[in-house]
Amino acid sequence: MTTGFFWDERCFWHGGGNYAGMLPVGGLVQPMNGGLPESPETKRRLKNLIAVTGLARDLVMRGAAPATTADLLRVHPAHYLERFKALSDAGGGELGRRTPFGPGGYEIAALSAGLAKAALLAVLQDEMDNAYALSRPPGHHCLPDFPNGFCLLNNIGIAIEAARAAGLAQRFAVLDWDVHHGNGTEAIFYDRADVLTVSIHQDRNYPMDTGAFADRGTGAGAGCNLNIPLPPGTGHKGYLAAMDRLALPAIRDFAPDVLIIACGYDAAANDPLGRMLATADTFAQMTARVMKLARDICDGRLVMVHEGGYSETYVPFCGHAVLQTMAGSTVHAPDPFAEVFPLRQPDAGFDAYLDTVIDDMAAHLTA
Ligand SMILES: [Zn+2]
């Protein structure tokens, strides 16, 4: 396997705001992570872990050019980009909801989108079998003209439109397993028949008013959006059941040219912004499943774009498990939480309840 890993040091320099965790705190308490709610350390520590274990030697490490203005304009209106650039040049600020940025934030966001674009193009041009973009800031919450949820540009939307403009693919499937709803990607493609968007998320975590199962797309895009909201506490078995019984069959039926994963790690058992119980092994097994599906339906073409994940201790191990699986590498990072998190999984009663939740959604899909 040839697996690309697209990253850039400058993506770790994105900053701004005065937050403690996800809440603006003003002057009341010491800000965290340079004030930004979304920490650079989760991603930097993943990149460092693959260097320390040697997994990086089994990957093709690449940088990328920033997404061009033409790339950004395929998804975001000119008035939004102009306001974003002007405020970034003026030292940073806030244009949406709890999504601050510092000086140069515009250029860093364009670079983050450029990593996603380069990863997708490299796979579609058969330069590598699959690829991972360590994009930061993340993208899946960003609407065309409204940044939210720490997302300033919609990285995956920009990558898809660049690939389409280059004539490299016609049909795209996006599976978003970040614990939060992929509301931005859903909104961009909601009326489109050529892009399937699937989001597995914690029910009413963020945003609290989007992500319902009933939201299936509109117009030509009717049936091309699938939300799979799961109750807080869903663990390893529940995630794999939702994949096997809902997400993967929908993608198989859609028959895309390429499968793109909005890869957040905030469904992990100790994430501060989620209340789920996934483990590094859950992410490895979900990765094995999407790789098999991609082999079955689109010559293995698979691209992962990093989204959320806020545990500085655990994101590196979850990401390492994903990358080891993608590359088919023997370089393993033992999960230090493996003796704890399996013991915290839901009991049989919860799993039986979750089965009824998934059964109900599956019945509606086949009705
Ligand atoms: Zn998230």
XYZ file of C-alpha atoms and ligand atoms in Angstrom:
368
model
C 0.000 0.000 0.000
C 1.093 3.549 -0.667
C -0.456 5.868 1.889
C 0.053 9.616 1.759
C 0.199 11.811 4.854
C -0.310 15.504 4.066
C 0.649 17.976 6.780
C 2.196 21.403 7.333
C 3.765 22.844 10.480
C 1.940 26.136 9.934
C -1.425 24.449 10.493
C -0.341 24.076 14.149
C 0.084 27.863 14.387
C -3.592 28.665 13.928
C -4.750 30.455 17.083
C -6.866 33.196 18.531
C -9.634 33.922 20.980
C -9.809 33.767 24.732
C -11.401 30.465 25.595
C -11.267 27.794 28.246
C -12.256 24.630 26.417
C -15.229 25.517 24.204
C -16.454 28.494 26.232
C -15.401 32.124 25.842
C -14.181 33.181 29.283
C -13.269 36.831 28.915
C -10.849 37.672 31.707
C -12.256 35.287 34.296
C -9.946 32.315 34.007
C -6.711 31.371 32.334
C -7.306 30.642 28.617
C -6.246 27.236 27.303
C -4.182 26.367 24.225
C -3.310 29.963 23.451
C -6.968 30.870 23.799
C -8.265 28.761 20.947
C -10.930 26.193 21.787
C -9.494 23.692 19.326
C -6.008 22.621 20.436
C -3.066 22.295 18.066
C -1.506 19.730 20.393
C -3.875 16.895 19.491
C -2.714 16.999 15.876
C 0.915 17.865 16.572
C 1.179 14.941 19.003
C -0.279 12.579 16.367
C 2.307 13.741 13.853
C 5.044 13.316 16.473
C 3.818 9.857 17.503
C 4.063 8.499 13.965
C 7.615 9.860 13.827
C 8.588 8.263 17.149
C 7.145 4.814 16.361
C 8.541 4.841 12.822
C 5.118 4.580 11.165
C 6.023 7.762 9.263
C 8.586 5.710 7.329
C 5.727 3.596 5.968
C 3.870 6.718 4.790
C 4.570 9.164 1.985
C 5.000 12.425 3.906
C 3.939 15.429 1.854
C 3.154 19.107 2.079
C 0.770 20.929 -0.237
C 0.073 24.304 -1.757
C -2.722 26.366 -0.197
C -6.113 26.077 -1.861
C -6.332 28.818 -4.483
C -8.881 31.620 -4.480
C -10.605 29.833 -7.383
C -10.766 26.681 -5.229
C -12.314 28.577 -2.310
C -14.837 30.391 -4.531
C -16.372 27.093 -5.671
C -17.729 26.676 -2.110
C -17.575 30.051 -0.344
C -19.006 33.371 -1.651
C -16.608 36.219 -2.415
C -18.109 38.477 0.268
C -17.289 35.916 2.971
C -13.720 35.372 1.748
C -13.133 39.130 1.547
C -14.346 39.717 5.128
C -12.287 36.770 6.387
C -9.110 37.968 4.627
C -9.552 41.572 5.803
C -10.041 40.599 9.450
C -7.158 38.117 9.271
C -4.882 40.843 7.875
C -6.031 43.163 10.664
C -4.880 40.716 13.354
C -7.728 38.228 13.565
C -11.100 38.065 15.252
C -14.393 36.259 14.912
C -16.805 36.071 11.949
C -19.177 33.395 13.103
C -19.936 31.442 16.233
C -17.069 30.548 18.542
C -14.592 30.230 15.704
C -11.822 32.734 16.436
C -8.649 33.125 14.417
C -5.449 35.104 14.756
C -3.252 37.021 12.315
C -2.697 34.991 9.158
C -5.717 32.839 9.946
C -6.959 33.145 6.364
C -3.735 31.798 4.874
C -3.572 28.939 7.396
C -7.180 27.963 6.651
C -6.444 27.999 2.897
C -3.427 25.774 3.595
C -5.580 23.380 5.618
C -8.013 23.123 2.691
C -5.035 22.710 0.346
C -3.902 19.624 2.287
C -7.335 18.039 1.838
C -7.378 18.938 -1.859
C -3.882 17.550 -2.453
C -4.714 14.283 -0.661
C -7.856 13.782 -2.754
C -6.155 14.647 -6.049
C -3.195 12.359 -5.316
C -5.528 9.401 -4.790
C -7.706 10.206 -7.811
C -4.596 10.524 -9.980
C -3.463 7.067 -8.776
C -0.328 8.537 -7.268
C -1.076 6.706 -4.017
C -3.585 4.097 -2.851
C -5.068 6.192 -0.064
C -4.199 9.370 1.784
C -4.647 11.260 5.041
C -4.763 15.066 5.394
C -3.821 16.467 8.820
C -5.968 19.526 8.143
C -6.202 22.244 10.775
C -8.362 24.262 11.229
C -11.010 21.588 10.649
C -13.783 22.086 8.099
C -16.938 20.011 8.451
C -19.039 22.572 10.371
C -18.293 25.493 8.060
C -21.230 26.700 5.978
C -20.557 28.622 2.745
C -20.735 32.003 4.532
C -20.825 31.182 8.248
C -17.906 29.694 10.171
C -18.811 27.747 13.268
C -17.590 24.873 15.418
C -13.915 25.891 15.011
C -14.218 25.506 11.191
C -13.324 28.455 8.922
C -13.413 26.893 5.444
C -15.076 23.640 4.411
C -11.966 21.616 3.580
C -13.738 18.553 2.187
C -16.204 20.617 0.137
C -13.317 22.570 -1.385
C -11.408 19.354 -2.144
C -14.429 17.749 -3.818
C -15.097 20.754 -6.032
C -11.428 20.975 -7.009
C -11.443 17.302 -8.007
C -14.610 17.765 -10.002
C -13.224 20.869 -11.748
C -10.119 18.869 -12.673
C -12.349 16.191 -14.204
C -10.992 13.513 -11.875
C -14.288 12.174 -10.469
C -18.031 12.647 -10.764
C -19.522 10.959 -7.689
C -18.281 11.484 -4.148
C -19.305 9.921 -0.836
C -18.413 11.588 2.465
C -18.652 9.599 5.703
C -18.299 11.858 8.741
C -17.552 9.978 11.980
C -16.620 13.041 14.005
C -18.816 12.967 17.144
C -20.458 16.197 16.012
C -22.833 16.563 13.075
C -21.204 17.464 9.742
C -23.640 20.321 9.248
C -21.473 22.378 6.902
C -20.783 19.561 4.460
C -24.448 18.562 4.618
C -25.560 22.129 3.816
C -23.180 22.539 0.871
C -24.336 19.352 -0.842
C -27.913 19.077 0.466
C -29.535 19.520 -2.963
C -26.920 17.599 -4.922
C -27.372 14.126 -6.376
C -23.653 13.593 -7.038
C -22.404 13.859 -3.450
C -23.632 11.510 -0.721
C -23.120 12.898 2.780
C -23.377 10.504 5.737
C -22.817 11.665 9.329
C -22.609 9.406 12.393
C -22.752 11.643 15.456
C -23.859 12.036 19.036
C -27.487 13.130 18.954
C -27.868 16.879 19.611
C -24.306 17.465 20.745
C -23.246 20.135 18.209
C -24.998 21.772 16.518
C -27.976 21.036 18.740
C -30.564 21.811 16.050
C -29.184 19.850 13.096
C -28.340 16.221 12.351
C -31.795 14.637 12.493
C -32.358 11.290 10.804
C -35.324 12.795 8.945
C -33.050 15.217 7.035
C -32.425 13.237 3.838
C -31.630 15.968 1.300
C -33.798 18.074 -0.972
C -34.610 18.424 -4.681
C -32.157 16.469 -6.812
C -30.317 15.613 -3.588
C -33.297 13.895 -1.959
C -32.029 10.658 -0.449
C -28.379 11.743 -0.750
C -27.949 12.812 2.871
C -28.028 10.383 5.780
C -27.775 11.384 9.417
C -27.209 8.668 11.997
C -27.688 10.286 15.419
C -26.638 7.976 18.248
C -27.346 8.345 21.977
C -24.634 9.460 24.406
C -22.756 6.451 25.721
C -22.540 4.588 22.423
C -19.362 2.523 22.466
C -17.264 0.208 20.345
C -20.014 -2.263 19.437
C -22.537 0.477 18.750
C -20.279 2.336 16.362
C -19.497 -0.807 14.386
C -23.202 -1.718 14.273
C -24.106 1.750 12.945
C -21.379 1.391 10.323
C -22.363 -2.130 9.259
C -26.116 -1.684 9.232
C -26.588 1.927 8.120
C -23.590 3.901 6.857
C -21.740 1.315 4.767
C -24.823 -0.072 2.930
C -25.863 3.490 1.995
C -22.420 4.218 0.555
C -22.338 0.891 -1.290
C -25.712 1.660 -2.883
C -24.546 5.126 -3.935
C -21.488 3.711 -5.767
C -19.130 6.689 -5.542
C -15.873 7.153 -7.450
C -14.073 7.850 -4.159
C -14.827 7.614 -0.450
C -13.844 10.527 1.805
C -13.861 10.249 5.597
C -14.352 13.314 7.788
C -12.142 11.775 10.441
C -12.741 13.224 13.881
C -11.617 11.451 17.039
C -14.000 13.108 19.483
C -16.171 9.976 19.752
C -13.294 8.581 21.837
C -13.923 7.584 25.429
C -12.139 10.498 27.128
C -12.918 13.341 24.750
C -13.934 16.548 26.530
C -16.415 17.535 23.784
C -18.164 14.206 23.328
C -19.891 11.623 25.503
C -19.185 8.478 23.529
C -17.011 5.453 24.324
C -15.064 4.629 21.168
C -11.483 3.362 21.502
C -8.407 3.332 19.283
C -9.467 -0.172 18.246
C -12.890 1.185 17.247
C -11.181 3.623 14.872
C -8.912 0.867 13.501
C -11.896 -1.384 12.840
C -13.928 1.386 11.240
C -10.920 2.112 9.015
C -10.628 -1.555 7.990
C -14.319 -1.503 7.088
C -14.139 1.606 4.893
C -10.997 0.248 3.208
C -12.811 -2.981 2.344
C -15.832 -1.075 1.085
C -13.611 1.193 -1.018
C -11.900 -1.871 -2.528
C -15.326 -3.306 -3.386
C -16.823 -0.201 -4.991
C -14.147 2.314 -6.031
C -10.794 0.565 -6.553
C -9.819 1.266 -2.955
C -9.823 5.039 -3.393
C -10.041 6.375 0.168
C -9.134 9.765 1.611
C -9.282 10.800 5.269
C -9.418 14.432 6.326
C -8.763 15.180 10.007
C -11.623 17.026 11.752
C -12.161 17.249 15.534
C -10.807 15.322 18.500
C -9.830 17.159 21.668
C -8.040 14.678 23.906
C -4.358 15.488 23.729
C -3.618 12.122 25.343
C -5.769 9.897 23.150
C -6.098 11.473 19.680
C -2.488 10.485 18.818
C -3.173 6.813 19.549
C -6.508 6.783 17.723
C -4.911 8.470 14.715
C -1.970 6.094 14.782
C -4.379 3.147 14.699
C -6.136 4.642 11.668
C -2.889 5.333 9.810
C -1.360 1.935 10.599
C -4.494 0.305 9.188
C -4.571 2.520 6.092
C -0.931 1.733 5.315
C -1.117 -1.963 6.194
C 1.921 -1.335 8.394
C 3.278 -3.580 11.134
C 4.343 -0.509 13.140
C 1.981 -0.463 16.089
C 1.561 1.992 18.944
C 0.179 0.048 21.926
C -2.912 1.815 23.256
C -2.116 2.813 26.855
C -5.847 3.009 27.590
C -6.555 -0.521 26.362
C -6.798 -1.839 29.904
C -9.353 0.818 30.899
C -11.698 1.814 28.085
C -12.926 -1.708 27.197
C -14.145 -1.998 30.799
C -16.171 1.199 30.425
C -18.246 -0.022 27.493
C -22.048 0.036 27.735
C -23.779 -2.944 29.311
C -25.995 -5.422 27.488
C -29.105 -3.419 28.313
C -27.763 -0.311 26.580
C -26.629 -2.288 23.559
C -30.088 -3.886 23.288
C -31.651 -0.414 23.390
C -29.187 0.832 20.779
C -30.126 -2.110 18.563
C -33.717 -0.878 18.566
C -32.550 2.646 17.634
C -30.530 1.296 14.707
C -33.316 -1.126 13.712
C -35.732 1.775 13.552
C -33.458 3.798 11.258
C -32.717 0.756 9.064
C -36.462 0.030 8.717
C -37.075 3.580 7.493
C -34.264 3.287 4.925
C -35.613 0.092 3.418
C -39.283 1.131 3.603
Zn -16.223 17.244 16.441
